[in-house]
Amino acid sequence: MELIEKLEILGDSAKYDAACTSSGVDRRGRNDGGIGNSYACGICHSFAADGRCISLLKVLMTNSCIYNCKYCINRTDNDIPRARFTPEELADITINFYRRNYIEGLFLSSAVIRNPDYTCEQMIECLALLRNKYRFNGYIHAKAIPGADSELISRLGMYADRISVNIELPSQQSLERLAPDKSRSSIFLPMGHITAKIQQNSTEIVKYRHADKFAPAGQSTQMIIGATEDTDYQIIRLSEALYNKYSLKRVFFSAYVPVGDSRVLPDENTPPPLLREHRLYQADWLLRFYGYRADELLDEKHQSFDPLLDPKCNWAVNHPELFPVEINKAPYETLLRVPGIGVKSANRICTARREAKLRFEDLKKLGVVVKRAQYFITCMGRQQQGLIITEAAVMRQLMSASTVRKLDGMQSMEQLSFFDEKSAAPTLEDYRKCLTGQM
Amino acid sequence: MSDRSDVIFVYDGSFDGIMCCIFYCYYEKTMPSDIRPSDEEQLMLGAYIDIITDCEKAERVRSAIKTKLGEDFLKIVQRLSLSFEEDRELLILKFVILGFKYGRRVLSRLADNTVNRVMKVESYVAKEAHLSLEFLRFSDYGGVLVAVIEPKNTVLPLIADHFADRLRPERFMIFDKNHKMAVIHEPGRTEIIYIDSLDLPRASEEERKFRALWRSFYNIIGIKERYNPRCRMNHCPKRYWGNMTEFNDDEDNYSDKPSLSEGVLLSDDVISSADMLSESSISSESSTEV
Ligand code: SF4
């Protein structure tokens, strides 16, 4: 088989993995004849037609699998072309792509060929070639194969900057139903092992020539969204636990694209739930950078995010008792909770107000989205002049531009009676369905 | 300082030249209405003053900025000078004047109009430098890597170190077609030179093989059910496409060709959750300001 054909098959099979980041580790180049360095902020190199960043060469070692996970394109009983890289072929492509500045490095994953240990050894062989023979000093993200020996996972982590184990399905029930060959423990065991390795590593320095540390950029995982009944609440609760308990660096979400067994999964005409995925990323952001807890955003009674409002706006409109806050006095943590104020603009406000009192006119210059923030803030004790506060007006400002465009496309906002469930006009429910693509 | 707003300074376009404009402004107590490089056609009415570049004066201004306002302030001034904004020189002058008035704390006056514009222009330069790290593409010509870029701002001084560090054992050249300058590197030595043009030989079989591999990887990795050209365009503006391997065929002259995408339709249909996945949007506030 031609190399180009292999690359197409093995890239095609890998593309449903959302993680393509090259972040988390700063490393200068070395004078050992090899190439490569790495930046903690990560570097994208291209953007695919779906708008997703391409940072790493994301491929599988092979897509031949002995398992039959129902959601996965590579499952045994799926009739697709199969291919397999030799470690040399893949190392050679990686180096040549890297030299030309196509990529930041390699994201290597694999279907399970023969057995988990053998699969893992194949991956290690490729990474060892890159690190030892080519002295490649760029970024490597490796996927740990569930069920592989922990010793092998340790070796993989010695060559990789980041290592991940995909949870894929957020609950035990879903896992039993859709991934009969995997158990929850086959996922969480390696995850725990990796966490322990990373921590141990920070106390004892393991000497390896290529990389001095075990997975210095940490551990990440991914969950598939929309293949099962699992709710947003379950998903962000689990994410929160992963950040806290396993010190994960990132949890990725991947809207389910119908490639699986349609007898037990959404059929091929089901569009991927992109809006839901988007809301989950927004919520994830709030957990990681804004100091929110999962149970502030959703709870037992509210299991799903609002399709019309982002989770932060939603939280704010449900806590009118906490607003408005004074821009010139409120602490950083409080500013962060104002819709329209992000991490950067909150920082800028804190810096700028030390020098001069801030007025409404100043806020735009600091990057605040004033049309959203205005309902929640005062400047020197006063609210924005001429501010009209009706529910429809506030909602319109709080919704994203694309949401507003969609709603306008259906019906003008004036006719829209938002909070009147009995209205004969299209109901809120209808708009939701329209937005989530169910209509 | 007398504000003779009809006076225009003309200087040689160099960084030292800008420093000398500042020197003149202070010592002759003359505030210009504009500062223009001498290679530009002078069409505006008004009195011109030729500012002669004098390294010694430039050094005095530079070290005054460094000692009174700090290294960071000088760095910002240097980055401003790389901007393509028409008013960059005047902006530098106003910024330095403000600096000498308020001291180092001027950097915190983010709501001040001049400081605010300085921060915006600086971040625009930094942003373009970052995009160049992302989208620049090398081709291998007999062991020498060559890339062509066409940035609006003079980004080469900001990206040279990155590639010199990353590609230490390689020999490479990055040619900035717009500013007619290039970084050249061989192990142990990196330099910026000025050149007018660059003729590239036909790519070798080997080179074409890797280009083809990259193109097919690029085409396969997008998920068609998530097609979102608008989001792609936001992150990867079309003006970079002409020099990017994945958007060009091999029969084309590498960078002179219009980009492929002229007919691509904009689709609003897909909400760009892809934004949240990408590395660059993670650091940019716009798409993640929630
Ligand atoms: S083990 Fe399951 S998820 Fe992994 S490649 Fe095989 S079928 Fe797909």
XYZ file of C-alpha atoms and ligand atoms in Angstrom:
737
model
C 0.000 0.000 0.000
C 1.229 3.508 -0.855
C 2.324 5.658 2.051
C -0.131 8.373 1.090
C -3.001 5.906 1.244
C -1.934 4.730 4.695
C -1.769 8.285 5.919
C -5.266 8.935 4.652
C -6.727 5.855 6.295
C -4.947 6.361 9.586
C -5.644 10.096 9.724
C -9.276 9.506 8.869
C -9.592 7.019 11.718
C -7.936 9.375 14.195
C -9.845 12.543 13.429
C -12.657 12.034 15.926
C -10.267 12.634 18.771
C -10.770 16.257 19.782
C -7.429 16.854 21.429
C -4.905 18.416 19.130
C -3.172 20.770 21.475
C 0.557 21.065 21.827
C 0.492 22.970 25.087
C 1.795 22.528 28.580
C 5.556 22.357 28.258
C 8.304 24.887 27.624
C 11.476 23.417 26.213
C 14.334 25.059 24.346
C 16.163 23.440 21.473
C 19.209 21.288 22.181
C 22.690 21.179 20.756
C 22.723 17.453 20.168
C 22.102 17.542 16.442
C 18.352 17.055 16.817
C 15.584 19.477 16.024
C 12.692 20.788 18.016
C 11.504 22.819 20.970
C 8.203 23.383 22.644
C 6.096 26.255 23.947
C 3.771 26.049 26.911
C 1.119 28.064 25.108
C 1.096 25.640 22.179
C 1.159 26.542 18.492
C -1.504 25.739 15.907
C -0.241 25.196 12.408
C -3.329 25.044 10.314
C -7.089 24.982 10.511
C -9.084 22.256 8.833
C -12.255 22.882 6.847
C -14.249 22.229 10.026
C -12.445 25.103 11.733
C -10.555 22.862 14.154
C -6.921 23.565 14.798
C -4.240 21.260 13.438
C -1.278 21.351 15.746
C -0.044 17.789 15.689
C 0.173 15.004 13.164
C -2.779 13.072 14.557
C -2.780 9.476 13.372
C -3.243 5.936 14.528
C -0.434 3.382 14.486
C -3.073 1.057 13.056
C -6.854 1.085 12.747
C -7.220 -2.711 12.872
C -8.948 -3.485 16.123
C -9.747 -6.663 17.991
C -12.413 -4.845 19.983
C -15.875 -3.841 19.011
C -16.739 -0.593 20.777
C -20.070 0.342 19.228
C -19.461 4.089 18.958
C -16.098 3.708 17.227
C -15.373 3.813 13.521
C -12.586 1.251 13.966
C -14.667 -1.467 15.639
C -14.066 -5.016 14.349
C -17.386 -5.434 12.602
C -17.206 -2.131 10.698
C -16.394 -2.599 7.033
C -13.650 -0.022 6.395
C -10.183 -0.208 4.841
C -7.457 -1.046 7.364
C -3.845 0.025 7.405
C -0.798 0.033 9.630
C 2.295 2.210 9.815
C 5.672 0.760 10.534
C 7.424 2.719 13.309
C 10.044 3.879 10.742
C 7.492 5.210 8.281
C 5.720 7.235 10.898
C 8.898 8.627 12.451
C 10.091 9.688 9.003
C 6.847 11.509 8.145
C 6.832 13.221 11.534
C 10.362 14.578 11.177
C 9.778 15.752 7.637
C 6.517 17.484 8.513
C 8.133 19.088 11.528
C 11.116 20.485 9.594
C 8.718 22.151 7.161
C 6.780 23.735 10.038
C 3.594 21.834 9.209
C 3.219 20.544 12.771
C 4.341 20.914 16.405
C 4.794 17.183 16.744
C 2.990 13.879 16.846
C -0.253 12.745 18.434
C -0.049 8.983 18.368
C -2.918 6.723 19.188
C -3.853 3.268 18.035
C -6.574 0.719 17.702
C -5.811 -2.510 19.522
C -3.907 -4.903 17.306
C -3.305 -8.447 18.636
C -3.465 -7.331 22.279
C -3.011 -4.128 24.291
C 0.610 -4.842 25.235
C 1.719 -5.495 21.672
C -0.040 -2.329 20.507
C 1.673 -0.302 23.174
C 5.073 -1.758 22.240
C 4.576 -0.705 18.619
C 3.877 2.836 19.722
C 6.876 2.868 22.038
C 9.082 1.697 19.191
C 8.009 4.628 17.039
C 8.486 7.173 19.835
C 11.858 5.691 20.743
C 12.990 6.114 17.141
C 11.909 9.730 17.163
C 13.515 10.579 20.476
C 16.684 8.468 20.248
C 17.570 8.152 16.584
C 16.287 11.469 15.255
C 16.777 13.257 18.593
C 13.394 14.823 18.071
C 12.771 17.426 20.741
C 9.293 18.561 19.654
C 5.940 17.712 21.173
C 4.538 14.208 21.510
C 1.102 13.300 22.770
C 0.529 9.577 23.219
C -2.645 7.727 23.985
C -2.367 5.065 26.652
C -3.980 1.837 25.517
C -6.488 0.622 28.129
C -5.509 -2.790 29.362
C -1.797 -2.447 28.578
C 0.745 -3.337 31.243
C 1.497 -0.425 33.552
C 5.224 -0.858 32.900
C 4.598 -0.207 29.195
C 2.477 2.833 29.960
C 5.341 4.135 32.063
C 7.723 3.776 29.140
C 5.284 5.497 26.822
C 5.043 8.383 29.272
C 8.806 8.736 29.352
C 8.855 9.560 25.656
C 5.658 11.599 25.571
C 4.962 15.142 26.705
C 1.324 14.472 27.292
C -0.467 11.224 27.787
C -4.182 10.598 27.659
C -6.697 7.893 28.388
C -10.075 8.525 26.830
C -13.078 7.939 29.047
C -15.338 8.357 25.991
C -18.525 7.371 27.811
C -19.281 9.210 31.021
C -21.166 6.478 32.879
C -20.754 2.819 33.770
C -24.110 1.951 32.157
C -23.157 3.511 28.821
C -19.816 1.814 28.923
C -21.335 -1.602 29.547
C -23.767 -1.123 26.723
C -21.438 0.323 24.094
C -17.927 -0.814 24.936
C -18.352 -4.390 26.160
C -14.607 -5.083 25.918
C -13.653 -2.226 28.188
C -14.423 -1.812 31.827
C -14.453 1.378 33.781
C -11.469 0.112 35.708
C -9.464 -0.482 32.525
C -9.771 3.277 31.986
C -9.390 4.615 35.479
C -6.551 2.290 36.450
C -4.082 3.644 33.889
C -5.341 7.143 34.583
C -4.553 6.728 38.273
C -1.218 5.156 37.416
C -0.309 8.095 35.188
C -1.346 10.609 37.837
C 0.827 8.811 40.377
C 3.762 8.723 37.946
C 3.495 12.429 37.245
C 3.442 13.219 40.941
C 6.276 10.863 41.796
C 8.199 12.450 38.974
C 8.032 15.845 40.564
C 9.806 14.505 43.659
C 12.399 12.220 42.136
C 14.200 13.174 38.974
C 14.190 10.334 36.509
C 17.102 10.554 34.143
C 16.193 9.959 30.543
C 18.224 11.496 27.792
C 15.349 12.630 25.566
C 12.914 13.881 28.159
C 13.752 14.310 31.774
C 10.239 13.959 32.952
C 7.311 11.628 32.739
C 4.646 13.352 30.593
C 5.697 16.886 31.590
C 2.635 18.399 29.917
C 0.338 16.222 32.016
C -2.658 14.095 31.294
C -5.877 14.691 29.370
C -9.010 12.776 28.425
C -12.013 12.964 26.132
C -15.720 12.251 26.423
C -18.120 11.708 23.530
C -21.178 13.949 23.677
C -24.582 12.861 22.467
C -24.027 9.149 21.824
C -25.726 8.235 25.087
C -28.304 9.537 27.516
C -25.691 10.968 29.877
C -26.595 14.532 30.833
C -24.574 17.748 30.850
C -24.715 17.724 34.638
C -23.179 14.230 34.824
C -20.528 15.247 32.338
C -19.358 18.406 34.080
C -19.514 16.744 37.491
C -17.211 14.060 36.132
C -14.922 16.677 34.538
C -14.670 18.507 37.820
C -13.759 15.311 39.629
C -11.112 14.531 37.011
C -9.515 17.941 37.431
C -9.518 17.608 41.193
C -8.841 13.937 41.751
C -6.586 13.034 38.839
C -5.106 16.508 38.294
C -5.987 16.304 34.618
C -4.816 19.186 32.471
C -7.696 19.069 30.013
C -10.986 17.292 29.492
C -12.042 17.367 25.836
C -15.553 16.909 24.512
C -16.315 15.465 21.130
C -19.788 15.837 19.621
C -20.780 12.394 18.415
C -20.538 12.025 14.647
C -22.645 9.032 13.637
C -19.984 6.543 12.611
C -20.970 3.837 15.075
C -23.365 0.943 15.087
C -26.683 2.608 14.283
C -28.696 -0.200 15.850
C -27.769 1.073 19.286
C -26.666 4.649 18.504
C -28.060 7.770 16.799
C -28.407 7.087 13.067
C -26.379 8.599 10.265
C -28.746 11.521 9.721
C -28.265 12.834 13.244
C -26.160 15.991 13.152
C -23.368 16.154 15.741
C -24.640 18.153 18.774
C -22.254 21.041 18.250
C -24.115 23.566 20.360
C -24.155 21.200 23.299
C -20.447 20.568 22.881
C -19.905 24.328 22.797
C -21.838 24.838 26.039
C -19.797 22.118 27.723
C -16.568 23.814 26.678
C -17.855 27.104 28.042
C -18.715 25.400 31.322
C -15.319 23.692 31.385
C -13.767 27.129 31.005
C -15.766 28.396 33.951
C -14.516 25.505 36.076
C -10.885 25.954 35.150
C -10.392 29.696 34.960
C -13.364 31.453 36.514
C -13.659 29.708 39.856
C -17.108 28.174 39.362
C -18.112 24.818 40.800
C -20.069 22.350 38.666
C -23.046 22.419 41.015
C -23.348 26.185 40.655
C -23.944 25.762 36.943
C -26.328 22.810 36.933
C -27.974 20.608 39.539
C -30.220 17.576 39.948
C -33.225 19.565 38.781
C -31.455 21.274 35.881
C -29.466 18.643 34.068
C -28.880 20.400 30.739
C -27.421 23.719 29.658
C -29.680 26.316 28.110
C -29.301 26.402 24.341
C -30.064 30.112 24.246
C -27.779 31.415 26.973
C -24.228 30.516 27.813
C -23.721 28.992 31.281
C -22.229 32.140 32.758
C -25.057 34.440 31.636
C -27.488 31.831 32.779
C -25.920 31.756 36.209
C -25.937 35.560 36.400
C -29.604 36.022 35.448
C -30.483 33.451 38.073
C -28.627 35.404 40.776
C -30.016 38.932 40.520
C -29.407 39.378 44.266
C -25.629 39.516 43.651
C -25.736 42.335 41.090
C -24.953 45.042 40.183
C -21.308 45.143 41.229
C -19.142 48.276 41.289
C -16.386 48.193 38.680
C -14.064 50.382 40.759
C -14.328 48.259 43.900
C -15.384 44.675 43.206
C -12.650 42.090 43.774
C -11.213 40.229 40.788
C -13.203 37.054 41.539
C -16.444 39.016 41.510
C -15.601 40.827 38.272
C -14.999 37.448 36.646
C -18.609 36.535 37.304
C -19.989 39.462 35.325
C -21.176 38.457 31.834
C -19.033 40.281 29.296
C -15.958 40.400 31.524
C -13.335 37.732 30.930
C -10.007 36.871 32.509
C -8.082 39.444 30.484
C -10.528 42.290 30.905
C -10.898 41.598 34.643
C -7.129 41.829 34.968
C -7.044 45.042 32.970
C -9.781 46.577 35.117
C -7.831 45.760 38.275
C -4.684 47.331 36.802
C -6.310 50.423 35.321
C -8.461 51.338 38.319
C -5.368 51.735 40.467
C -4.408 54.707 38.298
C -7.755 56.334 37.626
C -11.436 55.787 38.386
C -13.105 53.960 35.534
C -16.149 55.248 33.660
C -18.448 53.377 31.310
C -16.626 54.882 28.305
C -13.392 53.283 29.489
C -14.687 49.751 29.684
C -14.775 49.041 25.981
C -11.112 50.038 25.742
C -10.328 47.408 28.361
C -11.988 44.687 26.322
C -15.260 44.467 28.250
C -18.302 43.475 26.182
C -20.342 46.398 27.468
C -23.648 45.414 25.900
C -23.655 42.366 28.147
C -21.943 43.710 31.203
C -24.059 46.877 31.484
C -26.936 45.121 33.257
C -24.690 43.821 35.987
C -22.388 46.701 36.863
C -22.126 50.245 38.118
C -19.325 52.726 37.522
C -18.756 55.128 40.421
C -22.100 54.131 41.857
C -24.123 54.765 38.724
C -25.718 52.451 36.205
C -25.306 52.987 32.485
C -27.379 55.957 31.386
C -30.592 55.239 29.543
C -30.386 51.536 30.201
C -33.648 49.822 29.312
C -34.242 46.710 31.314
C -36.927 44.496 29.899
C -36.567 40.760 29.776
C -36.580 40.614 25.993
C -33.973 43.380 25.695
C -31.681 41.809 28.266
C -31.977 38.374 26.733
C -31.186 39.698 23.308
C -27.985 41.316 24.517
C -26.943 38.258 26.449
C -27.411 35.790 23.642
C -24.557 35.186 21.248
C -24.642 36.847 17.852
C -25.238 33.536 16.099
C -28.160 32.709 18.383
C -29.722 36.093 17.708
C -29.237 35.630 13.968
C -31.020 32.301 14.127
C -33.913 33.623 16.110
C -34.263 36.607 13.817
C -34.276 34.259 10.906
C -37.352 32.556 12.311
C -39.295 35.523 13.537
C -38.591 39.068 14.568
C -37.834 39.520 18.222
C -40.729 41.904 18.799
C -43.251 39.208 18.152
C -41.433 36.820 20.338
C -42.972 36.375 23.708
C -40.191 34.745 25.504
C -41.498 33.866 28.858
C -45.053 33.154 27.991
C -45.323 29.417 27.720
C -48.960 29.583 26.641
C -48.295 31.790 23.670
C -49.609 30.534 20.364
C -46.554 31.815 18.522
C -43.550 29.463 18.359
C -42.687 28.575 21.917
C -39.356 28.751 23.632
C -39.300 25.021 23.250
C -39.554 25.432 19.495
C -36.603 27.767 19.389
C -34.597 25.381 21.472
C -35.402 22.557 19.140
C -34.530 24.683 16.196
C -31.206 25.609 17.734
C -30.284 22.126 18.767
C -31.111 20.891 15.317
C -34.005 18.696 16.363
C -36.449 20.505 14.112
C 6.997 72.585 24.330
C 5.529 74.558 21.485
C 2.965 72.638 19.588
C 3.640 73.725 16.036
C 1.112 71.372 14.619
C 2.012 72.132 11.002
C 5.531 70.747 11.288
C 6.290 67.312 9.863
C 9.452 65.413 10.792
C 11.081 63.403 8.041
C 13.532 60.682 9.116
C 15.412 57.764 7.559
C 12.960 55.036 8.596
C 15.293 53.387 11.115
C 14.685 52.814 14.803
C 17.588 55.128 15.640
C 15.922 57.700 13.405
C 12.790 57.573 15.565
C 14.927 58.016 18.670
C 16.447 61.118 17.061
C 12.975 62.509 16.359
C 12.290 62.216 20.072
C 15.593 63.930 20.808
C 14.767 66.789 18.460
C 11.283 67.163 19.869
C 12.666 67.616 23.389
C 15.681 69.761 22.612
C 14.056 72.039 20.062
C 10.752 72.028 21.945
C 8.883 71.221 18.769
C 5.931 68.889 18.601
C 5.370 67.622 15.054
C 1.960 66.939 13.567
C 3.367 63.873 11.873
C 6.582 61.878 11.430
C 7.223 60.287 8.033
C 9.987 58.068 6.678
C 11.989 59.780 3.925
C 11.404 57.089 1.294
C 7.748 58.001 1.184
C 6.365 60.507 -1.268
C 5.681 63.715 0.602
C 2.336 65.035 -0.491
C 1.135 66.861 2.541
C 1.368 70.579 2.914
C 3.313 72.079 5.724
C 6.850 72.614 6.860
C 9.190 69.638 6.786
C 12.104 69.213 9.095
C 14.729 66.655 8.125
C 15.865 64.758 11.178
C 19.397 63.475 10.691
C 20.061 60.141 12.349
C 22.882 60.406 14.841
C 23.736 57.222 16.708
C 24.966 59.074 19.739
C 21.757 61.040 20.204
C 19.740 57.908 19.555
C 21.690 56.098 22.236
C 21.050 58.882 24.732
C 17.299 58.637 24.186
C 17.383 54.873 24.315
C 19.259 54.739 27.574
C 17.059 57.457 29.095
C 14.021 55.326 28.285
C 15.716 52.241 29.677
C 16.803 53.778 32.954
C 13.756 55.942 33.646
C 11.014 53.763 32.194
C 12.471 50.275 32.196
C 13.336 47.485 29.812
C 9.690 46.531 29.235
C 8.806 50.018 28.105
C 11.669 50.011 25.603
C 10.591 46.607 24.321
C 7.100 47.949 23.666
C 8.566 50.908 21.801
C 10.672 48.559 19.680
C 7.673 46.435 18.807
C 5.668 49.536 17.911
C 8.378 50.516 15.472
C 7.801 47.207 13.633
C 4.141 48.014 13.095
C 2.825 48.959 9.675
C 0.432 51.526 11.168
C 0.872 54.911 9.512
C 1.007 56.782 12.798
C 3.504 54.464 14.509
C 6.269 57.077 14.864
C 3.974 59.746 16.232
C 2.423 57.183 18.550
C 5.889 56.282 19.860
C 6.661 59.958 20.443
C 3.406 60.558 22.334
C 3.888 57.401 24.347
C 7.423 58.348 25.357
C 6.291 61.858 26.324
C 3.545 60.337 28.461
C 6.098 57.956 29.936
C 8.427 60.747 31.004
C 5.450 62.527 32.535
C 3.999 59.639 34.582
C 6.982 57.313 34.971
C 6.769 53.528 34.810
C 3.211 53.531 36.038
C 2.111 54.846 32.681
C 1.837 51.204 31.606
C -1.082 50.774 33.993
C -3.051 53.687 32.556
C -4.902 51.343 30.244
C -7.904 53.595 29.798
C -5.777 56.501 28.505
C -6.303 56.852 24.757
C -2.631 56.880 23.804
C -1.700 53.998 26.098
C -4.727 52.085 24.899
C -3.740 52.518 21.279
C -0.164 51.549 22.067
C -1.372 48.308 23.615
C -3.624 47.583 20.642
C -0.939 48.247 18.037
C 1.606 46.259 20.007
C -0.708 43.310 20.362
C -1.476 43.453 16.657
C 2.227 43.171 15.874
C 2.630 40.354 18.384
C -0.404 38.594 16.974
C 0.911 38.693 13.444
C 4.282 37.432 14.613
C 2.495 34.540 16.279
C 0.453 33.772 13.160
C 3.698 33.688 11.200
C 5.051 31.022 13.552
C 1.928 29.042 12.843
C 1.426 29.414 9.112
C 4.937 29.788 7.720
C 5.912 26.796 5.565
C 9.377 25.651 4.625
C 10.340 23.777 1.500
C 13.503 21.756 1.294
C 15.787 22.807 -1.582
C 18.738 20.419 -1.529
C 19.009 20.496 2.249
C 18.309 24.204 2.704
C 14.879 25.083 4.069
C 13.252 28.139 2.509
C 10.054 29.913 3.491
C 8.386 32.972 1.967
C 6.121 35.206 4.047
C 4.168 38.388 3.297
C 3.333 39.979 6.632
C 1.949 43.486 7.051
C 4.149 44.213 10.051
C 7.895 43.690 10.125
C 7.745 40.430 12.034
C 11.096 38.868 11.120
C 13.014 40.246 14.118
C 10.333 38.750 16.355
C 10.302 35.266 14.853
C 13.964 34.691 13.960
C 14.934 33.335 17.397
C 12.110 30.862 17.459
C 13.226 29.142 14.286
C 16.931 29.474 15.030
C 16.328 27.619 18.283
C 13.958 25.041 16.881
C 15.953 24.236 13.765
C 19.442 24.572 15.225
C 21.229 21.985 13.080
C 19.478 23.062 9.866
C 20.265 25.721 7.299
C 17.292 27.895 6.536
C 16.080 31.174 5.079
C 12.840 33.030 5.721
C 12.181 35.660 3.082
C 9.786 38.514 3.850
C 8.627 39.515 0.393
C 6.820 42.645 1.576
C 9.692 44.171 3.492
C 12.419 42.733 1.287
C 14.392 41.222 4.087
C 15.323 37.713 5.181
C 16.558 35.732 8.131
C 19.324 33.346 7.253
C 20.518 30.666 9.607
C 23.188 28.019 9.717
C 24.321 26.147 12.819
C 25.669 28.710 15.245
C 24.839 31.806 13.200
C 21.624 33.710 12.506
C 21.399 36.995 10.622
C 18.893 39.382 9.139
C 19.782 40.595 5.654
C 18.111 42.763 3.026
C 17.327 41.255 -0.360
C 15.033 42.350 -3.173
C 13.803 39.101 -4.550
C 14.266 35.389 -4.451
C 14.115 32.912 -7.313
C 13.342 29.419 -6.175
C 14.220 26.326 -8.196
C 11.645 23.694 -9.006
C 10.886 21.469 -6.039
C 12.525 18.034 -5.980
C 10.610 14.754 -6.108
C 11.254 14.235 -2.413
C 9.941 17.685 -1.550
C 6.843 17.166 -3.650
C 6.227 13.853 -1.958
C 6.031 15.453 1.490
C 3.891 18.306 0.235
C 1.466 15.790 -1.213
C 1.427 13.799 2.035
C 0.703 16.943 4.012
C -2.080 18.012 1.664
C -3.815 14.686 1.890
C -3.517 14.692 5.666
C -4.928 18.214 5.750
C -7.881 17.254 3.586
C -8.715 14.103 5.488
C -8.526 15.529 9.015
C -11.549 17.848 8.723
C -14.844 16.259 9.752
C -17.372 16.886 7.008
C -20.347 16.832 9.389
C -18.744 19.806 11.151
C -17.852 21.805 8.043
C -17.317 25.404 9.154
C -15.399 27.569 6.689
C -16.243 30.746 8.607
C -14.490 29.483 11.699
C -11.502 28.401 9.641
C -11.284 31.843 8.085
C -11.423 33.534 11.487
C -8.453 31.577 12.702
C -6.520 31.366 9.481
C -7.157 34.511 7.424
C -7.068 34.051 3.690
C -4.162 36.365 3.136
C -1.868 33.673 4.562
C -3.156 30.939 2.290
C -1.041 31.906 -0.712
C 2.117 30.761 1.093
C 0.677 27.688 2.773
C 1.430 24.285 1.279
C -1.992 22.836 2.041
C -3.818 25.475 0.008
C -1.657 25.277 -3.107
C -0.860 22.768 -5.798
C 2.645 22.010 -6.868
C 2.322 23.323 -10.388
C 1.944 26.807 -8.995
C 4.637 29.258 -8.443
C 4.805 28.951 -4.721
C 3.704 32.354 -3.568
C 2.589 34.376 -6.550
C -0.597 32.555 -6.956
C -4.019 33.709 -5.766
C -5.421 31.459 -3.106
C -7.660 28.599 -4.066
C -10.522 29.608 -1.960
C -12.012 32.506 -3.815
C -15.303 30.721 -4.322
C -15.790 29.304 -0.839
C -19.207 30.085 0.549
C -19.608 31.493 3.981
C -21.850 29.375 6.071
C -23.470 30.604 9.220
C -25.076 27.323 9.915
C -22.647 25.853 12.275
C -22.064 27.382 15.620
C -18.371 27.524 15.989
C -17.656 25.268 18.863
C -14.510 24.407 16.998
C -13.337 27.747 18.337
C -13.079 26.299 21.752
C -10.765 23.550 20.647
C -8.142 25.535 19.025
C -5.008 26.575 20.723
C -5.023 30.142 19.566
C -8.550 30.856 20.625
C -7.750 29.541 24.031
C -5.487 32.480 24.488
C -7.634 34.983 22.639
C -10.405 36.435 24.616
C -12.948 37.082 21.923
C -14.235 33.594 21.466
C -13.990 32.533 25.049
C -15.246 35.604 26.834
C -18.125 33.937 28.594
S -10.564 -0.309 21.341
Fe -12.636 0.392 20.898
S -12.428 2.603 20.803
Fe -10.363 1.794 20.597
S -10.056 1.595 18.395
Fe -10.802 -0.371 19.115
S -12.994 -0.271 18.791
Fe -12.233 1.820 18.700
